[in-house]
Coordinates of C-alpha atoms and ligand atoms in Angstrom, one line a residue:
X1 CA -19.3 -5.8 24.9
X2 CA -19.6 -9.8 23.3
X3 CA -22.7 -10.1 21.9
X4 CA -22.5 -13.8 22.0
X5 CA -20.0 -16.8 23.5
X6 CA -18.3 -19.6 22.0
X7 CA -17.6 -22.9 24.0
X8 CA -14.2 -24.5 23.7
X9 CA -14.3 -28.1 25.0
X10 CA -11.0 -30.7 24.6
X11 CA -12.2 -34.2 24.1
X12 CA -11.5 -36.1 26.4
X13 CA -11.0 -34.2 28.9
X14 CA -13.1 -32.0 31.6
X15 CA -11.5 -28.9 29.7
X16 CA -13.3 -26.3 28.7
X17 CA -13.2 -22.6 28.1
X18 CA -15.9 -19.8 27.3
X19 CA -15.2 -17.1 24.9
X20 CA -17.0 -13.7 23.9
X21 CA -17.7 -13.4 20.2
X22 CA -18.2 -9.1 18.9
X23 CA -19.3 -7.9 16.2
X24 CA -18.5 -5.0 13.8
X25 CA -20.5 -2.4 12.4
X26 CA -20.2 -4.9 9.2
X27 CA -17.9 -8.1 8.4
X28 CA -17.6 -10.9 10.0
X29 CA -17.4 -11.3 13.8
X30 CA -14.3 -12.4 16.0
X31 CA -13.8 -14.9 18.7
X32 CA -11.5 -13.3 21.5
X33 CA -8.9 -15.3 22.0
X34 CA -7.0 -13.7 24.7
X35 CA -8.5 -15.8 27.6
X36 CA -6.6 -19.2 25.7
X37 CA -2.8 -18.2 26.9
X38 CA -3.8 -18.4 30.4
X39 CA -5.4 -22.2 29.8
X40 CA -2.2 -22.8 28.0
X41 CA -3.2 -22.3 24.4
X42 CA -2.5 -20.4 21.6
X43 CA -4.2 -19.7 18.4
X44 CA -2.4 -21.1 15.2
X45 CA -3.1 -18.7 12.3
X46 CA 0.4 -18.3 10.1
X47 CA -0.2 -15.2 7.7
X48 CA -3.2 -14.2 9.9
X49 CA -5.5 -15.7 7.7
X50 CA -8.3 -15.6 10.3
X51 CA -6.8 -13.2 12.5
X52 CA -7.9 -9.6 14.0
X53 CA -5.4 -8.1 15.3
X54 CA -6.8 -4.7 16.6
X55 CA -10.1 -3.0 16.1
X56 CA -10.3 -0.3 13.1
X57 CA -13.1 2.6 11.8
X58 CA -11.2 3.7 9.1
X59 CA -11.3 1.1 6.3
X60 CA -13.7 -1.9 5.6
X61 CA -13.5 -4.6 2.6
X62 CA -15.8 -6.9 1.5
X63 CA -13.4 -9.0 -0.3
X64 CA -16.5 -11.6 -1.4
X65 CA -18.6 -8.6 -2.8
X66 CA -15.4 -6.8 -4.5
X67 CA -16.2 -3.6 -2.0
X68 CA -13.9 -1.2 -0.4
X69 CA -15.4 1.7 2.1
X70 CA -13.3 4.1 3.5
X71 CA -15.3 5.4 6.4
X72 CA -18.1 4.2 5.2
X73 CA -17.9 6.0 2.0
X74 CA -17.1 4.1 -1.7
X75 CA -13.8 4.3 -3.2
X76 CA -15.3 4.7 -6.7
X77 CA -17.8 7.5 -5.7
X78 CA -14.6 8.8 -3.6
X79 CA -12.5 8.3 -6.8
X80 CA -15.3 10.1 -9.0
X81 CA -16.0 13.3 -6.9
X82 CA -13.1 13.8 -4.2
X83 CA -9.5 14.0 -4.2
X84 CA -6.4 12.6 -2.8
X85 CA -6.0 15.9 -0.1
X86 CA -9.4 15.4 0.9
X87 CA -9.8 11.3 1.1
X88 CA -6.6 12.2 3.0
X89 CA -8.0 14.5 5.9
X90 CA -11.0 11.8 5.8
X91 CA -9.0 9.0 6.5
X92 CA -6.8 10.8 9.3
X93 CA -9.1 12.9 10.8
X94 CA -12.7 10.6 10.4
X95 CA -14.9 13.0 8.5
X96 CA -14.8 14.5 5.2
X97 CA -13.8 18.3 5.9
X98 CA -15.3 21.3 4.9
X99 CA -14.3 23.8 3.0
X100 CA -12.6 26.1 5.2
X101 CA -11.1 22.7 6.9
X102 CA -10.2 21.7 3.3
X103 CA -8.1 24.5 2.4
X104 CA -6.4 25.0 5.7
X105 CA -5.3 21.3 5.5
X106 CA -4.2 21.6 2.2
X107 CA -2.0 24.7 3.2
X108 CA -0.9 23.2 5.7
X109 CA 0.4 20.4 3.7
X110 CA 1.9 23.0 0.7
X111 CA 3.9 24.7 3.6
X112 CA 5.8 21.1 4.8
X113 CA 7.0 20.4 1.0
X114 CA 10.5 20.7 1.1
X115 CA 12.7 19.1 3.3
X116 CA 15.4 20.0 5.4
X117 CA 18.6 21.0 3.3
X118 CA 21.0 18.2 4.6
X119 CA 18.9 15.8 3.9
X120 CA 20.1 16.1 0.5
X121 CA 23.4 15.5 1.6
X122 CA 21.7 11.4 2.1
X123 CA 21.2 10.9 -1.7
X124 CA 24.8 11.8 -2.5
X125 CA 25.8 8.3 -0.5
X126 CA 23.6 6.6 -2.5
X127 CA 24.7 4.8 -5.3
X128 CA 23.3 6.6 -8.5
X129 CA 21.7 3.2 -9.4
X130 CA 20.3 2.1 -5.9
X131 CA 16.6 1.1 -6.1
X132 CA 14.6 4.1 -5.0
X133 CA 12.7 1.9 -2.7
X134 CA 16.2 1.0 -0.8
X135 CA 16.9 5.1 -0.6
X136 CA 13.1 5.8 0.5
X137 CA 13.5 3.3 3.6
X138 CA 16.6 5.3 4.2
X139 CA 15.5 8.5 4.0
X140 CA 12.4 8.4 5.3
X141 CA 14.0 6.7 8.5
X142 CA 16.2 9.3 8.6
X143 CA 14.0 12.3 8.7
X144 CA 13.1 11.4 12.4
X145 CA 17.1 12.5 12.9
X146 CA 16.1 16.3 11.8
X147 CA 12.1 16.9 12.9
X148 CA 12.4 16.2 16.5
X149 CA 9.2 18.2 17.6
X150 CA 7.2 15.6 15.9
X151 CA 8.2 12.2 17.2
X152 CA 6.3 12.0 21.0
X153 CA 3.7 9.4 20.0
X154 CA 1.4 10.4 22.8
X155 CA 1.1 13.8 21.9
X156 CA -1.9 14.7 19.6
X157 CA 0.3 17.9 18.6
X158 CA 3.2 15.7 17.1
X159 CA 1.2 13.1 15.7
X160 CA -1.0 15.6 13.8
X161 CA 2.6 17.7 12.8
X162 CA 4.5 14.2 12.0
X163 CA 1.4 12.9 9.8
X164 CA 1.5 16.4 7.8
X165 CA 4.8 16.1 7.3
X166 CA 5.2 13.3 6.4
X167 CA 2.4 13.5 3.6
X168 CA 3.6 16.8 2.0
X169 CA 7.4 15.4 1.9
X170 CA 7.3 11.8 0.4
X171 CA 6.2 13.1 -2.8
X172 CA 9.4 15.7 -2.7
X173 CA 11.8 12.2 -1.6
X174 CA 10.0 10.1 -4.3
X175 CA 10.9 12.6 -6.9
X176 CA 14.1 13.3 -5.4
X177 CA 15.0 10.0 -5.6
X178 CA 14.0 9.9 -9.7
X179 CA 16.1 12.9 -10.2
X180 CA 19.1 11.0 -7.8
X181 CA 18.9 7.9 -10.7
X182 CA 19.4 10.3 -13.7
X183 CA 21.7 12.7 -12.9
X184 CA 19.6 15.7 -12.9
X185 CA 19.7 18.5 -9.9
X186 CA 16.0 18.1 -7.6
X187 CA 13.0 20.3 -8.2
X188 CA 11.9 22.2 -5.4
X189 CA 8.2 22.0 -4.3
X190 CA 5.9 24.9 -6.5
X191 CA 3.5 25.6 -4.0
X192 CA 0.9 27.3 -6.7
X193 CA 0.5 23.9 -7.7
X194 CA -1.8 20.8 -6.5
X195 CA -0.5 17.8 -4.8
X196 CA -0.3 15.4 -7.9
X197 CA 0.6 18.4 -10.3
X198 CA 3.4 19.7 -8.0
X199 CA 4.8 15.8 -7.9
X200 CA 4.5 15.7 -11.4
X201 CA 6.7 19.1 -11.6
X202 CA 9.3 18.0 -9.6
X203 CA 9.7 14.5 -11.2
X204 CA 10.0 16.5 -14.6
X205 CA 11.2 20.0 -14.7
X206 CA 14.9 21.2 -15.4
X207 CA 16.1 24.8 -14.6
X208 CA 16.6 24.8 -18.4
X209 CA 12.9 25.0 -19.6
X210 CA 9.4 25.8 -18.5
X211 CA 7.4 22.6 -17.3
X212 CA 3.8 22.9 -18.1
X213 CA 2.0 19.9 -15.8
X214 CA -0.9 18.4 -18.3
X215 CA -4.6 18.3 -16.3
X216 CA -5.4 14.8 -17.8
X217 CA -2.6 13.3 -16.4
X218 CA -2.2 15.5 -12.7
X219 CA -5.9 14.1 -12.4
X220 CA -5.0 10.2 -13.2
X221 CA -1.9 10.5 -10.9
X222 CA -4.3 11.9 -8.1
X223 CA -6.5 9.3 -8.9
X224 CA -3.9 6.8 -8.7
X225 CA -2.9 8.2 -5.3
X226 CA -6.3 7.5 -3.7
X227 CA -6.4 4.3 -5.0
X228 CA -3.1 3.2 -3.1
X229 CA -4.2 5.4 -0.2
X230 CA -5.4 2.9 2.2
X231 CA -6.5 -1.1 2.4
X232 CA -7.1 -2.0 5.7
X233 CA -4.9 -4.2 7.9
X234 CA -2.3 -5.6 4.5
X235 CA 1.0 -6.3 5.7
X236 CA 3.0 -3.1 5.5
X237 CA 0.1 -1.5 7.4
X238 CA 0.1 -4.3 10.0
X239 CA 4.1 -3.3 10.1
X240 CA 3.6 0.0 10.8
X241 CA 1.2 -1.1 13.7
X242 CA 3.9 -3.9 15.1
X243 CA 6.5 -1.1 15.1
X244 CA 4.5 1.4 16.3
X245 CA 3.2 -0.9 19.3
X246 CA 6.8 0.0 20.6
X247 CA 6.4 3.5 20.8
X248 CA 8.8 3.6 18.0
X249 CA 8.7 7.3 16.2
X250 CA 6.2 8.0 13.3
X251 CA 8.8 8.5 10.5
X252 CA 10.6 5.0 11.8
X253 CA 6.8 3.3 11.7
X254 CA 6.9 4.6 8.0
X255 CA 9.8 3.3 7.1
X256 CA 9.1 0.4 7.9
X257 CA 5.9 0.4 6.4
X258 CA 7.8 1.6 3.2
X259 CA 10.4 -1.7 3.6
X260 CA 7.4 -3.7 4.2
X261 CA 6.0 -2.8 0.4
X262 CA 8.8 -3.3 -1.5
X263 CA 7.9 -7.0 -1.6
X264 CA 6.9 -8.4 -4.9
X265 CA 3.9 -10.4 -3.3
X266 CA 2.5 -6.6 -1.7
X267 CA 3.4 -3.5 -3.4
X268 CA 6.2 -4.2 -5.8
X269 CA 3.7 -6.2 -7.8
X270 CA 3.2 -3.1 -10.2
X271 CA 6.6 -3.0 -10.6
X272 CA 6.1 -7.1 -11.4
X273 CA 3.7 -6.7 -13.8
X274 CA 5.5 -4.4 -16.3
X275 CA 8.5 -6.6 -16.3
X276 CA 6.0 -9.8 -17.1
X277 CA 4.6 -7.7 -19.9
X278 CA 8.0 -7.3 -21.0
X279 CA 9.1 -10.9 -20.6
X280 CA 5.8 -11.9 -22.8
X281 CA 6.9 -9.4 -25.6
X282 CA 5.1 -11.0 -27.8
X283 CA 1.3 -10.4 -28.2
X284 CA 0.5 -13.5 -30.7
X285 CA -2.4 -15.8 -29.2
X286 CA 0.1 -18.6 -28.2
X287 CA 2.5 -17.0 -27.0
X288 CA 0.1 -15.1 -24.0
X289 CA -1.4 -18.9 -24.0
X290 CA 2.2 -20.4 -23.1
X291 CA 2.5 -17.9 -20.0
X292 CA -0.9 -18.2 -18.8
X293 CA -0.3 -22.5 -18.6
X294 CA 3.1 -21.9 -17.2
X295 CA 0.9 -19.7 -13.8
X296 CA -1.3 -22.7 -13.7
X297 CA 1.4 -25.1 -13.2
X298 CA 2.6 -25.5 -10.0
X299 CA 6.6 -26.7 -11.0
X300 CA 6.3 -23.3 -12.5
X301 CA 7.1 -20.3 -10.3
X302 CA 5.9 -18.4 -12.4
X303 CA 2.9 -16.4 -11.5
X304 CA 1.0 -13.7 -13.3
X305 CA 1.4 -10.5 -11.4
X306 CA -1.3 -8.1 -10.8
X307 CA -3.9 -11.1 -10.2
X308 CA -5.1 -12.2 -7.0
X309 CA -5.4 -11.0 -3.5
X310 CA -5.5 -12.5 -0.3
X311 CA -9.0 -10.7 0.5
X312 CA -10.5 -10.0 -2.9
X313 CA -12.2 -13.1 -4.0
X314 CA -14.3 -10.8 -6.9
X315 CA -13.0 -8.1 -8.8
X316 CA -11.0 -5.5 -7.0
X317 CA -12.6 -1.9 -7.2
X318 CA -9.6 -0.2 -7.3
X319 CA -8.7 -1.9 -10.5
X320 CA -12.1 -0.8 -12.6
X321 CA -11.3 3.0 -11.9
X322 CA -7.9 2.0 -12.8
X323 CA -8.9 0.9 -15.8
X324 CA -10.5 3.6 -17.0
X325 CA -8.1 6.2 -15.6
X326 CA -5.8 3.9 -17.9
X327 CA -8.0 4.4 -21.4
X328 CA -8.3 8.1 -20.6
X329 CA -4.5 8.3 -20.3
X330 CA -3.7 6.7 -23.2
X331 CA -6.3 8.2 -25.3
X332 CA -4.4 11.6 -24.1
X333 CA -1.1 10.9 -24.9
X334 CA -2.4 8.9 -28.2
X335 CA -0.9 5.7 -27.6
X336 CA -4.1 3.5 -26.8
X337 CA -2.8 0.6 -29.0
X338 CA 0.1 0.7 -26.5
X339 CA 1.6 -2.9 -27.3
X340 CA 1.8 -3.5 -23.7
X341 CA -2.0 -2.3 -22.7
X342 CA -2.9 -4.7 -25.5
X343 CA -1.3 -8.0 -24.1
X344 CA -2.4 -6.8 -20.7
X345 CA -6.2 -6.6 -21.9
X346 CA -6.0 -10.0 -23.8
X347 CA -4.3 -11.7 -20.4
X348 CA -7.3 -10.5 -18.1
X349 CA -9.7 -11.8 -21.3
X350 CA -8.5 -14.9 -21.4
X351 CA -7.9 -15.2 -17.2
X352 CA -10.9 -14.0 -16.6
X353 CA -12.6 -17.1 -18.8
X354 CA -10.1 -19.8 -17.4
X355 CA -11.4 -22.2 -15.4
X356 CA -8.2 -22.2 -13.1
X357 CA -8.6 -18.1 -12.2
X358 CA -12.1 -19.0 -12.6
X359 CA -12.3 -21.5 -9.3
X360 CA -9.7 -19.8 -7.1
X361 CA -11.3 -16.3 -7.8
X362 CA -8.2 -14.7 -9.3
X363 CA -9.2 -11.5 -10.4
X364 CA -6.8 -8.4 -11.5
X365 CA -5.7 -6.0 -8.4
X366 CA -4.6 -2.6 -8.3
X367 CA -1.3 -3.1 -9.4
X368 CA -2.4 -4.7 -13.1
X369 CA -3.3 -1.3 -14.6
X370 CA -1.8 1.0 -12.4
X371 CA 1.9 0.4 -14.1
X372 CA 0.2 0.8 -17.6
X373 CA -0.6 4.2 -16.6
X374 CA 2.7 5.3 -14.7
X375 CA 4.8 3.8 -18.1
X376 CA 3.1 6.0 -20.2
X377 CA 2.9 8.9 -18.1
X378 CA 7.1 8.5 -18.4
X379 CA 7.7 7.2 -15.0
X380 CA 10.3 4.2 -15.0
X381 CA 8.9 0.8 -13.3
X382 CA 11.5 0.9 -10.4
X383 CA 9.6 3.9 -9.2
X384 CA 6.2 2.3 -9.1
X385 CA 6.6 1.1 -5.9
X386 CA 7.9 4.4 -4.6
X387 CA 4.8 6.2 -5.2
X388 CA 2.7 2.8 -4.1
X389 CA 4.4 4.2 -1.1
X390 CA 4.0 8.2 -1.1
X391 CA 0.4 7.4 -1.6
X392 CA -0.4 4.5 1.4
X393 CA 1.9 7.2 3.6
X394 CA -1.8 8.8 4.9
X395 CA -3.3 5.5 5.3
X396 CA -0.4 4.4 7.4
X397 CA -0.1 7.3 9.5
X398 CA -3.7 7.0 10.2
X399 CA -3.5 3.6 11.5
X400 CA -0.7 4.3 13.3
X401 CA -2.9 7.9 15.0
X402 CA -5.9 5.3 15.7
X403 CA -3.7 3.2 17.3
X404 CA -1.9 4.8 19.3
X405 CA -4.2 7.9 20.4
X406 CA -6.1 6.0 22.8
X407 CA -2.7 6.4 24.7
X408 CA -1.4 3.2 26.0
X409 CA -0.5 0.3 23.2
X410 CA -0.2 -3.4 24.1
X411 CA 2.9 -4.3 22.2
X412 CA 2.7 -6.3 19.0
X413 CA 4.2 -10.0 20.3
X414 CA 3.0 -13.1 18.2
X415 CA 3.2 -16.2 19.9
X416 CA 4.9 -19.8 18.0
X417 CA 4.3 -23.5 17.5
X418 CA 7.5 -24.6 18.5
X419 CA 9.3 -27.8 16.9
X420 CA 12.6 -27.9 17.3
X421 CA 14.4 -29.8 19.7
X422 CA 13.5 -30.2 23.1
X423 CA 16.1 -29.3 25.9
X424 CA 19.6 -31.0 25.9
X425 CA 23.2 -31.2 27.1
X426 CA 25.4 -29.9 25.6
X427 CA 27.6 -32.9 24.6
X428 CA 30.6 -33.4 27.1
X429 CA 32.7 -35.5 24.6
X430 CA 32.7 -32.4 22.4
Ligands
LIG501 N1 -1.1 -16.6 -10.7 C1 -1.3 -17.9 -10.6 N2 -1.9 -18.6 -9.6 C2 -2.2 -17.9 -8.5 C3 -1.9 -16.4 -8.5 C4 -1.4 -15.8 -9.6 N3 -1.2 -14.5 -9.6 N4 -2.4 -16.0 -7.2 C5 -2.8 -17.0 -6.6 N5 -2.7 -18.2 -7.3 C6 -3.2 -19.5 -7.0 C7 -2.2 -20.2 -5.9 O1 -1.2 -20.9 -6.6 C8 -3.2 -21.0 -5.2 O2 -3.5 -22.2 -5.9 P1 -3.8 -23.6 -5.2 O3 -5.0 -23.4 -4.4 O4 -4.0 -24.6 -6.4 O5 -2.6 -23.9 -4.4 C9 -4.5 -20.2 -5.1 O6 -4.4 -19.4 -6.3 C10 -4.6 -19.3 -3.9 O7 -3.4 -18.5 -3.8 P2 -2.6 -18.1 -2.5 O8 -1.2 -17.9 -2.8 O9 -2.9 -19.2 -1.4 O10 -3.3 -16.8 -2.1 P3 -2.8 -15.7 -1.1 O11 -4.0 -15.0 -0.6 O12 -1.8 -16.3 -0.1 O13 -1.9 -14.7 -2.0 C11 -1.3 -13.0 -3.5 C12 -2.4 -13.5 -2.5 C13 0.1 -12.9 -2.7 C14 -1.7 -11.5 -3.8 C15 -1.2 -13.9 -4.7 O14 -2.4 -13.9 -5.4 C16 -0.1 -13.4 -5.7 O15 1.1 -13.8 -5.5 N6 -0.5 -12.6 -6.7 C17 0.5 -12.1 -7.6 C18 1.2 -10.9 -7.0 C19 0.4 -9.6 -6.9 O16 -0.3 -9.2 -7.9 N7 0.4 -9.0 -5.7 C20 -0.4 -7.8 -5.5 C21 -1.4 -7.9 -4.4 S1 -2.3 -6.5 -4.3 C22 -1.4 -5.4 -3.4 O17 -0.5 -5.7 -2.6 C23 -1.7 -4.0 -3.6

């Protein structure tokens, strides 16, 4: 129901249009548009700066205050007392569950680790150094080709069995995909294990010796999991809603979703930010001076990764629990004057005082710490992305659940300022 109206008048002319304004439960309140294509407008809003595009109750930011609820509840209190299994079912299913709920769902998700035999058969045309990202869109894609009870979007039964799948296999493709790159046979799933341990175990163990997973770090990788596991309507999200407005199948949505992150702009920025580290090399004063000056200067492409964000205009709370997970992982493994951590810390010092971050509200994301941690945990940078991916999996499925449960979907169809040329002949003397 609008709780208000807006007035549209052209000058000039006896034009006019009346349009409902809603509000949210918080955030700011929208202007429906819709009525404007049948007066012969349309909005003009490239990158959907000031565009809703569908109504949500799973995730709110408050990119001003530096806040991020997932329904209704604070990622760092979520990050301090819950767990990636349980912010999952939360997300998906709307409440947090109790315990009985809780441990069926995490059965349920232990039971759909491994995958279908021939899918291994999928790596083996893979080039042994494809990125992982390139074999995950593949892959994933592909697992709508062997799990057909689980594709009929309007069925709550194969929505609820596609999003459990899909959860308790990406972290068996991500490490799959590791193993693929080095030449090692795959880990099957341990299913006495926890979701991040049982990751860590296949990314790590060989037939040849017992793997022990360390607590310290199963907990930051589970930490780091909720962190990536849902932020509102970003792109790949908003790509897993366009696709899905077709009626496409879940595990397409996903991988498209998954496509969708591999940009360095969204979700290869972690992967970014370890190979700027690398190119600055060098932690003397001028040196991390140069690279800052070359970001301000706009001849310069140059950019420094793992700053800024199209909604955060504070500091993003993801990246303070990041932070920390970071000290307590390096204090674990005893590398806390990690070279890299120490021209990472200096960088947010001094962007953090410049008056050019300053003004445009450039603050560190996610992605600045995150790759810190994976690096020393022994996970190469070109599968940073991958488990960017494993983790927003839940937060995509649930999008693509709220959308599409209400049962009938208006398909995703942007509209264009055209200005190319107006109708003409072909030319007869040609
Ligand atoms: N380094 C230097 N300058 C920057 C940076 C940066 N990282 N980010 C933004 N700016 C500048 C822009 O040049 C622009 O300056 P101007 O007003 O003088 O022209 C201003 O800040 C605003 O930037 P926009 O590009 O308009 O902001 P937008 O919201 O479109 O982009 C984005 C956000 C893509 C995240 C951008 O900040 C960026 O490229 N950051 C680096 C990549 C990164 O870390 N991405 C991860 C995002 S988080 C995630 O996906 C999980």
């Amino acid at each position: 129901m609008a709780d208000n109206t807006v007035h549209l008048s052209l000058e000039g002319t006896d034009e006019s249009i009346e349009l409902p304004v809603y509000s949210g439960t918080v955030g700011p309140r929208v202007i429906d548009v819709r009525a404007l294509s049948k007066v012969g407008y349309f909005t003009y809003d490239p990158g959907f700066v000031s565009t809703a595009a569908c109504n949500s109750a799973i995730t709110y930011i408050d990119g001003a205050k530096g806040m991020l609820l997932h329904r209704g509840y604070p990622i760092d209190e979520l990050a301090k007392h819950s767990n990636y299994l349980e912010l999952g079912y939360l997300l998906f299913y709307g409440e947090l569950p109790t315990k009985e709920q809780y441990e069926q769902f995490a059965n349920i998700i232990r039971y759909h680790t491994l995958v279908h035999e021939q899918v291994h058969n999928f790596f083996k045309g893979f080039r042994r150094d494809a990125h992982p990202m390139a074999i995950m869109c593949g892959t994933v894609g592909a697992l709508a080709g062997f799990y057909h009870d689980s594709l009929e979007a309007s069925s709550e039964h194969d929505r609820k069995v596609a999003a459990h799948r899909l959860v308790a296999k990406m972290p068996t493709l991500a490490a799959m995909t590791y193993k693929y790159s080095i030449g090692q046979p795959f880990s099957y799933p341990r299913n006495d294990l926890d979701y991040a341990a049982n990751f860590l175990h296949m990314m790590f163990s060989t037939p040849c010796e017992e793997y022990k997973v360390n607590p310290v770090l199963a907990r930051a990788m589970d930490r780091i999991f909720m962190l990536h596991a849902d932020h509102e309507q970003n792109a790949s999200t908003s790509t897993v809603r366009l696709v899905g407005s077709t009626g496409a199948n879940p595990f397409a949505c996903i991988s498209a979703g998954i496509a969708a992150l591999w940009g360095p702009a969204h979700g290869g920025a972690n992967e970014a930010v370890l190979a700027m580290l690398d190119e600055i090399g060098d932690d003397s004063e001028e040196n991390i001076q140069r690279f800052v000056d070359r970001a301000k200067d706009k001849e310069d492409p140059f950019r420094l990764m793992g700053f800024g964000h199209r909604v955060y205009r504070n500091f993003d709370p993801r990246a303070k629990v990041m932070k920390e997970t970071c000290d307590e992982v390096l204090s674990e493994l005893g590398v806390a004057d990690d070279p890299k951590l120490k021209i990472a810390k200096r960088l947010e010092q001094i962007a953090l005082e410049d008056d050019y971050f300053v003004e445009r509200k450039l603050y560190p994301n996610v992605d600045f710490y995150s790759g810190i941690i994976l690096r020393a945990i022994g996970i190469p940078s070109n599968m940073f992305t991958v488990i960017f991916a494993m983790a927003r999996t839940i937060g995509w499925i649930s999008h693509w659940n709220e959308m599409v449960s209400p049962g009938s979907v208006k398909i995703g169809r942007p509209r264009q300022l055209y200005v190319g040329s107006d109708f003409r002949h072909y030319p007869a003397d040609k």
